[in-house]
Short mmCIF file of C-alpha atoms in Angstrom, two decimals:
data_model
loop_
_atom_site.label_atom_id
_atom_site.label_comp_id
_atom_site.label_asym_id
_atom_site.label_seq_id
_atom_site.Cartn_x
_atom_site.Cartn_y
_atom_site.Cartn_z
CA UNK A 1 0.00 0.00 0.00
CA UNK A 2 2.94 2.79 -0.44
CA UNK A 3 3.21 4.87 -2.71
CA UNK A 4 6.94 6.25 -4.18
CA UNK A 5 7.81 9.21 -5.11
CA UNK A 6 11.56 10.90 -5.94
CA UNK A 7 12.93 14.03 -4.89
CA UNK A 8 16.36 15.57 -4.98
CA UNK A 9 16.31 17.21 -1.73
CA UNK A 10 19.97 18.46 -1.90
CA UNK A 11 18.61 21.28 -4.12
CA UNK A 12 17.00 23.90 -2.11
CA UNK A 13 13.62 23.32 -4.39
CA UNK A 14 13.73 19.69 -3.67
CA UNK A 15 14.40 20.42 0.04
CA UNK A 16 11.07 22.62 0.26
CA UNK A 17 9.09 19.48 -1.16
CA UNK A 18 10.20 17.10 1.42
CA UNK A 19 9.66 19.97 4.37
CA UNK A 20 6.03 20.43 3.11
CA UNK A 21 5.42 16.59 3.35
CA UNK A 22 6.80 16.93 6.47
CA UNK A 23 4.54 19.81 7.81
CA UNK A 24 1.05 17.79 7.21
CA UNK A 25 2.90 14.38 8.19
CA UNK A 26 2.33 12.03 11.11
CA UNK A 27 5.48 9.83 10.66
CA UNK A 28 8.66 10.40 9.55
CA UNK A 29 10.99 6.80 9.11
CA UNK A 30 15.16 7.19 8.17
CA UNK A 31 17.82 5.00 7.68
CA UNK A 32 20.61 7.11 7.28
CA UNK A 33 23.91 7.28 8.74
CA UNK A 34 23.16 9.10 12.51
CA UNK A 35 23.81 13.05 11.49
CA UNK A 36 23.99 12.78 7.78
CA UNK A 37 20.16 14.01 7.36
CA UNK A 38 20.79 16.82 9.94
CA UNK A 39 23.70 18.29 7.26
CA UNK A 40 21.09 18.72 4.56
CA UNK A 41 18.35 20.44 7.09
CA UNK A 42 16.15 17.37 7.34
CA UNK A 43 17.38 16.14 11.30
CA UNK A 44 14.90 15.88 14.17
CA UNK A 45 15.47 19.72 14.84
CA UNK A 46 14.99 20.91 11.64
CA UNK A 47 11.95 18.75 11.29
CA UNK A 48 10.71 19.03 14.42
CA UNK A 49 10.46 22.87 14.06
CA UNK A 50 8.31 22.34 11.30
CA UNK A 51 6.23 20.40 12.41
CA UNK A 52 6.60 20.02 16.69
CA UNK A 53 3.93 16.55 16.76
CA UNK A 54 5.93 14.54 14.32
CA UNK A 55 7.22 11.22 14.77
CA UNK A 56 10.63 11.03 13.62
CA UNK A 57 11.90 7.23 13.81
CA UNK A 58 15.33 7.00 13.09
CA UNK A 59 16.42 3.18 11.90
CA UNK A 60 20.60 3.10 12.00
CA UNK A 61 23.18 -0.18 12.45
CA UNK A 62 24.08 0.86 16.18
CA UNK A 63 22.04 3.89 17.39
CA UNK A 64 22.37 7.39 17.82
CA UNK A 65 25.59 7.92 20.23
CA UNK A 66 28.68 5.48 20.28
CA UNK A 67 31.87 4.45 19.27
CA UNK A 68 29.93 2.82 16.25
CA UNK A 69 27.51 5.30 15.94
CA UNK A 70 28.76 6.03 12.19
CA UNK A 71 29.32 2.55 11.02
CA UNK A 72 26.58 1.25 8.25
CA UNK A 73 24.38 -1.46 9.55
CA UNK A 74 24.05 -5.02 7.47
CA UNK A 75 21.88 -7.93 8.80
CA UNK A 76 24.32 -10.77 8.39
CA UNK A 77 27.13 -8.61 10.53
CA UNK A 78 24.57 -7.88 13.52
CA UNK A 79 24.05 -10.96 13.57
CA UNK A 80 27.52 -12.21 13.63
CA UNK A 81 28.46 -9.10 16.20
CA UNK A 82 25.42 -9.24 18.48
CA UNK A 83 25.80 -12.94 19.33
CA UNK A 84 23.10 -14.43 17.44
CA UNK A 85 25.93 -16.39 14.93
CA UNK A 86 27.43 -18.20 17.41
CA UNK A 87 24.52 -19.87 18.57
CA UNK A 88 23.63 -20.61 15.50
CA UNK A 89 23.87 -23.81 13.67
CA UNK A 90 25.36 -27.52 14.19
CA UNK A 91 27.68 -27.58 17.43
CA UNK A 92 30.14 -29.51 15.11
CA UNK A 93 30.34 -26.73 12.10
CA UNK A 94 30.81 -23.17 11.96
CA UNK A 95 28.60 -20.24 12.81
CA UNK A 96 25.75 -20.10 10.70
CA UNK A 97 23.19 -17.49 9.64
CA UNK A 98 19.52 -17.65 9.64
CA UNK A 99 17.77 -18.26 6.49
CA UNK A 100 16.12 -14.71 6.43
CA UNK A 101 17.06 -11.19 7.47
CA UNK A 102 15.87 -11.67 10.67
CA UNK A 103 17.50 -8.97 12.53
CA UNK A 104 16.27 -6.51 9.89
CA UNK A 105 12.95 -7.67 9.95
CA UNK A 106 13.07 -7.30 13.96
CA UNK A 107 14.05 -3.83 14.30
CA UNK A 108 11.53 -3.42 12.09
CA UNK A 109 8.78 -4.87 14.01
CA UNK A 110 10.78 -2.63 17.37
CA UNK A 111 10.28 0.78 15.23
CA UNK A 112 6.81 -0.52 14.21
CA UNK A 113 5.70 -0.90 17.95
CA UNK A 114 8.14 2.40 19.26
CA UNK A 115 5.96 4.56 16.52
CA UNK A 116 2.34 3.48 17.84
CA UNK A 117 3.36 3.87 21.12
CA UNK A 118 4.67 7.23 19.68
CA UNK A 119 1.58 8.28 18.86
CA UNK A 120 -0.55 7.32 21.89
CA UNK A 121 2.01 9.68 23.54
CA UNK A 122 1.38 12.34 21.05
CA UNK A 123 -2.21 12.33 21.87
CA UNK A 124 -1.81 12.85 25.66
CA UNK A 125 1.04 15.40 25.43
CA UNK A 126 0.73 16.90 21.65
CA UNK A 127 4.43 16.71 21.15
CA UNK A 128 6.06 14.48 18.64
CA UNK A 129 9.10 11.97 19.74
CA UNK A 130 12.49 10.99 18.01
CA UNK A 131 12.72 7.36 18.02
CA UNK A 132 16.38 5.59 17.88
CA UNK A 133 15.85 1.90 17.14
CA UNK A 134 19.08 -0.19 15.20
CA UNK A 135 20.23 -3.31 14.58
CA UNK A 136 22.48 -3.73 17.19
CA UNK A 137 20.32 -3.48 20.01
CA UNK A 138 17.45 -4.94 18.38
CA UNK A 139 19.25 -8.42 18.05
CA UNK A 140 20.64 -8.42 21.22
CA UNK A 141 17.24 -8.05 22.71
CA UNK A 142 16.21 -10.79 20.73
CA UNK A 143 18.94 -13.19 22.39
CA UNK A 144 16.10 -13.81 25.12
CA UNK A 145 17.17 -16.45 27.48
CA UNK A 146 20.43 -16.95 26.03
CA UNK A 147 20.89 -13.29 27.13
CA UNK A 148 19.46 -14.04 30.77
CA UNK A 149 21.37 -17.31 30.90
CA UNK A 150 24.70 -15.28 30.24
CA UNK A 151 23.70 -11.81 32.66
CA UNK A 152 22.40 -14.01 35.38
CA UNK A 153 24.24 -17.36 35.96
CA UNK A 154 27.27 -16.08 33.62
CA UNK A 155 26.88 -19.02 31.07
CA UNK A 156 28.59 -18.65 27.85
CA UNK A 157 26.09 -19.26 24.95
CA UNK A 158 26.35 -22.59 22.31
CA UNK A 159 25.30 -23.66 19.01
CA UNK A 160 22.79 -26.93 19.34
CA UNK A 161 21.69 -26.81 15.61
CA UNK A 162 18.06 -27.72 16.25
CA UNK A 163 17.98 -29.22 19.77
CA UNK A 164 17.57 -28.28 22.46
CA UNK A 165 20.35 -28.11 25.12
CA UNK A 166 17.93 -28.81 28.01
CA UNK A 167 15.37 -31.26 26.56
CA UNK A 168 15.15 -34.77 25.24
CA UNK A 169 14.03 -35.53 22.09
CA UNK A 170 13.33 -31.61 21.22
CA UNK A 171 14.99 -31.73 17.46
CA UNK A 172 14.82 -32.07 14.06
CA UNK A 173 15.16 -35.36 13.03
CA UNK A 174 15.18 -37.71 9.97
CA UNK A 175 12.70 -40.09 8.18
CA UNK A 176 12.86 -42.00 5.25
CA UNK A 177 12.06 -39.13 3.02
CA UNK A 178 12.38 -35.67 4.55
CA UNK A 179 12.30 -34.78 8.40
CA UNK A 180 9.97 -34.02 11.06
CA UNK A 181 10.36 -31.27 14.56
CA UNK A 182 9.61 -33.83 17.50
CA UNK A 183 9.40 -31.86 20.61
CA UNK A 184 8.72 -34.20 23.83
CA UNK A 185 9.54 -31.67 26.12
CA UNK A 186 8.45 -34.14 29.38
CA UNK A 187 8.52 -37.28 30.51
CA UNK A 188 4.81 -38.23 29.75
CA UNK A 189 4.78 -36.85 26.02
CA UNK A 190 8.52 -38.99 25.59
CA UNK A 191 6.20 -42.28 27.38
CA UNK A 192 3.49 -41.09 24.48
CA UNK A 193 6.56 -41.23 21.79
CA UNK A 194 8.11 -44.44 22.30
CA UNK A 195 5.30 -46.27 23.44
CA UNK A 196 2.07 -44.95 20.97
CA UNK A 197 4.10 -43.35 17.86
CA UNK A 198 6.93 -45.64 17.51
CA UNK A 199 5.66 -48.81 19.09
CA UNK A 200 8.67 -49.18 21.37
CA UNK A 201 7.28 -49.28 25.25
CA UNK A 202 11.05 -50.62 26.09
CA UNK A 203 12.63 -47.21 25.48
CA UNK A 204 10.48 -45.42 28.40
CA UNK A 205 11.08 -48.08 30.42
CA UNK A 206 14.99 -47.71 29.45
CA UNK A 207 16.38 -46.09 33.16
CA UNK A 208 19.24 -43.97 30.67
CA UNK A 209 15.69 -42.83 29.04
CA UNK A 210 12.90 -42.89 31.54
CA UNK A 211 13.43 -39.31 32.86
CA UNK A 212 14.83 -36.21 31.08
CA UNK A 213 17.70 -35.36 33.16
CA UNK A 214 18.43 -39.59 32.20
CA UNK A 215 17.63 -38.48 28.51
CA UNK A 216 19.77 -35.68 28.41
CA UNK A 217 22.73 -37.66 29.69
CA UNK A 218 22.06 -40.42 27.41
CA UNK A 219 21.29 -38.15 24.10
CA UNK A 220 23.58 -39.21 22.02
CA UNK A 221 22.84 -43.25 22.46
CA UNK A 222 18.94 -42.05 22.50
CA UNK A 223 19.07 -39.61 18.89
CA UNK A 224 20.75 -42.48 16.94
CA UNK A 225 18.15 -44.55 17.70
CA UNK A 226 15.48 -42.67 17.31
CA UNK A 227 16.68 -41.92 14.15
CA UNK A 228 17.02 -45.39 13.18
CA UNK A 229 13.37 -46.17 14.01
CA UNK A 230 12.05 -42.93 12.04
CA UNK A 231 14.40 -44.15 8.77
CA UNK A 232 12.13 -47.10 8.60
CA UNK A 233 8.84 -45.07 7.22
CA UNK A 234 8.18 -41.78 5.15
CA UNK A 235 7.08 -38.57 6.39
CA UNK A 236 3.15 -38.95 5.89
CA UNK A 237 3.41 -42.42 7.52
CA UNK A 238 4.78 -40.64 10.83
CA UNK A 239 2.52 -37.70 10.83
CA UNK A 240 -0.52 -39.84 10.76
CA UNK A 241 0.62 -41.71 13.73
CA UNK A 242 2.17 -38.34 15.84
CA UNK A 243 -1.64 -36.67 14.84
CA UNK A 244 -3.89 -36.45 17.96
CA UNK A 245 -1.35 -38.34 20.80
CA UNK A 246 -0.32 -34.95 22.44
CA UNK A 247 2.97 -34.73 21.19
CA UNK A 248 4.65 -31.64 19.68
CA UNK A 249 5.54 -32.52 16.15
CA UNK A 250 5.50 -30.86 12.53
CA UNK A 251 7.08 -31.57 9.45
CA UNK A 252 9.82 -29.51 7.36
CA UNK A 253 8.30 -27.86 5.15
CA UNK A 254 9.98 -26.36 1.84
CA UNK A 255 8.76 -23.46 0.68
CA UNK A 256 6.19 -24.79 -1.98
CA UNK A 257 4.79 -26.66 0.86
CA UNK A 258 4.54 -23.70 3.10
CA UNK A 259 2.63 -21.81 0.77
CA UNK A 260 0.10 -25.22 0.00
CA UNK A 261 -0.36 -26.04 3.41
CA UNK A 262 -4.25 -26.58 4.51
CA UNK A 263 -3.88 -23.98 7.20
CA UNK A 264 -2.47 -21.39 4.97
CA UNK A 265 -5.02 -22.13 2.12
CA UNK A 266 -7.27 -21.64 4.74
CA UNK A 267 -6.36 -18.13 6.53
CA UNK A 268 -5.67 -16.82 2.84
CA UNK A 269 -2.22 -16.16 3.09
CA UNK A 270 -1.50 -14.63 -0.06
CA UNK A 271 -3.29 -11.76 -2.02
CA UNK A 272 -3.27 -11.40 -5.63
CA UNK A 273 -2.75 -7.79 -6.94
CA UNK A 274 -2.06 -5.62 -10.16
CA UNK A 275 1.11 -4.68 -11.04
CA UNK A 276 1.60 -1.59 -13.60
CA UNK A 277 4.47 -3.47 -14.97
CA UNK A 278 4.42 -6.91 -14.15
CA UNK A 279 0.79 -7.71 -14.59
CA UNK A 280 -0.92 -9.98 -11.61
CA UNK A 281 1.48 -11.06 -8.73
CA UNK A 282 0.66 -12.63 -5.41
CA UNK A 283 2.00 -11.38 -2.15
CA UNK A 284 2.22 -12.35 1.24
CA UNK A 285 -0.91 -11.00 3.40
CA UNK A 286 -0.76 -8.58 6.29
CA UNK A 287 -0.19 -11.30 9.18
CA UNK A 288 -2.44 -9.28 11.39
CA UNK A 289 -6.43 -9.72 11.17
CA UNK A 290 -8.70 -7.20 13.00
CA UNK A 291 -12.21 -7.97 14.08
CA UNK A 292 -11.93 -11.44 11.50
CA UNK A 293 -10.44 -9.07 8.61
CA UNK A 294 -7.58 -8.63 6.74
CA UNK A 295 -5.99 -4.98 6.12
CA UNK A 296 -7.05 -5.21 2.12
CA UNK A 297 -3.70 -4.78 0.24
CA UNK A 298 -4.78 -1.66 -1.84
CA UNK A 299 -1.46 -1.24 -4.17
CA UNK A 300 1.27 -3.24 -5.23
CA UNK A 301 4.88 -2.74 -4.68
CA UNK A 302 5.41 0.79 -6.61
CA UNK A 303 8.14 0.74 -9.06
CA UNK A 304 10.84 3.56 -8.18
CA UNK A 305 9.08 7.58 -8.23
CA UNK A 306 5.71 5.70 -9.58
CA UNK A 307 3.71 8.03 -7.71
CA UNK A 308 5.61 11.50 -7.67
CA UNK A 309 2.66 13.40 -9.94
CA UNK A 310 0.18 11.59 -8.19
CA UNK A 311 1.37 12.84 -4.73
CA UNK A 312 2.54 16.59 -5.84
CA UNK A 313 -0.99 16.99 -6.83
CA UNK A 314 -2.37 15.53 -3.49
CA UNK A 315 -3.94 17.88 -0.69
CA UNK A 316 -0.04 17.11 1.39
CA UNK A 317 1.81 19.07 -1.57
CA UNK A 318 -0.85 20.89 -3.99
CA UNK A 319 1.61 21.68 -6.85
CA UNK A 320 -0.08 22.24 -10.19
CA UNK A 321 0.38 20.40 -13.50
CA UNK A 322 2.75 23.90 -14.26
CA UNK A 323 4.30 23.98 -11.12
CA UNK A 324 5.05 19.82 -11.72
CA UNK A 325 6.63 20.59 -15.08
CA UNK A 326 8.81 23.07 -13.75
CA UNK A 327 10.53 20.52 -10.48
CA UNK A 328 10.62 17.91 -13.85
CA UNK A 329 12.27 20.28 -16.16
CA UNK A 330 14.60 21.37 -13.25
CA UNK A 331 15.45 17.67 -12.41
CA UNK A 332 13.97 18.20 -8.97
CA UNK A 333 11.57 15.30 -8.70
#
């Protein structure tokens, strides 16, 4: 649902465009270098003179004030830097990094949730904040227990690749054609495993199995066999006999799967929209309903300054088809 428009704000013409957005605008959101904006009359001062109830939500690598307050931000180093790399991946191979962007997709969600509560502020007080939200902090905030583990008993963090270091079975593990999550995270759901699912009552009667702290001890006699019994059937085979016995399972999905899963076909996961250039295209949905609704997706992804006539003509700018000419002529939008 955006819209995209270009302006050259480093002319003085193209500077006076973005500072009458800015006088009719809620939110501002910036991901430049901390103090680069302020040197071409766009920082929180400048803007906040302007207009004194807008949001300004700044987005950096490592915040506003610091040694590293300068340095560029990039997913895949925050998460090396801020600990989330080394507890990441098999504890027998290197450092790994998740599949996604996470840690941009996080401090996204943090500036998401920093600017409503931004505004609920605003509507007590009338006075606009200046959010700092980066990387850096986000992803160490997102270390969760590993974090408390480390700040409260002082122990070092570890990479488990899928399990878990506390819990037995709680892992990934193998079938005969693909893999299933199996997470018996107590003694009654492993007494459900071995003795309903894999037709093995000896195993919870095993004393190296019978208890967690016993499983834990024992996990790497335990996982091998486990294994060894799930190699013997195919993934449907297993989740037919896991469905309804009260133990945590699901399968690996790949991404084809993901998208044809009942549930997803279900909640309507994807939207189908028009594209100006690339014709129909689906989309992921909002992942947020509200009162049993969807947020309808409106627009599709705007190809770069799709929108800059549309919005100089709006009731936020005004500017005349002359007066559009003109900033086009002059190479200011």
């Amino acid at each position: 649902n955006k819209r995209s428009i270009t302006v050259n704000f480093k002319k003085p013409e193209g500077l006076q465009i973005v500072h009458d957005l800015i006088r009719k605008a809620d939110v501002l959101v910036e991901n430049f270098i901390p103090g680069k904006l302020a040197e071409m009359g766009l920082g929180y001062e400048d803007c906040r003179e302007i207009n004194p109830r807008l949001i300004y939500a700044s987005i950096t690598g490592y915040g506003q004030t610091g040694p590293y307050r300068k340095a560029a931000g990039y997913d895949v180093v925050i998460e090396g830097e801020a600990g989330l790399m080394h507890i990441t991946g098999e504890p027998d191979r290197p450092p790994c990094k998740v599949g996604v962007a996470v840690t941009d997709i996080s401090t996204g969600l943090y500036a998401h949730g920093s600017i409503l509560a931004a505004l609920l502020s605003r509507q007590q007080t009338g006075k606009g904040v200046w959010i700092d939200v980066n990387l850096f902090e986000t992803q160490i905030a997102g270390l969760a227990n590993i974090a408390s583990n480390y700040l409260i008993g002082g122990a070092e963090g570890s990479r488990h690749g899928t399990a878990h270091p506390s819990i037995v079975p709680y892992q990934v593990l193998p079938c005969k054609d693909g893999f299933i999550m199996i997470g018996a995270g107590n003694d009654k759901q492993f007494a459900t495993l071995a003795t309903k699912i894999l037709d093995r009552p000896d195993l919870a009667q095993d004393e190296r199995f019978a208890t967690n702290s016993a499983r834990v001890a024992h996990r790497e006699t335990l996982v091998p066999l486990l294994t060894e019994l799930l190699m013997e059937y195919d993934r449907d085979h297993w989740l037919a006999k896991f469905n309804g016995k009260g133990v945590p399972f699901g399968p690996i999905n790949n991404i084809q799967q993901t998208f044809e899963h009942p549930q997803a076909k279900a909640r309507g996961i994807t939207v189908e929209v028009e594209h100006p250039r690339a014709g129909p295209i689906k989309l992921v949905a909002p992942a947020v309903s509200y009162d049993g609704k969807r947020m309808p997706v409106k627009r599709p992804p705007p190809y770069l300054s799709q929108h800059t006539d549309e919005a100089s003509r709006t009731k936020e700018l005004g500017y005349t088809d002359e007066q559009i000419a003109r900033l086009r002529e002059q190479r200011i939008i």
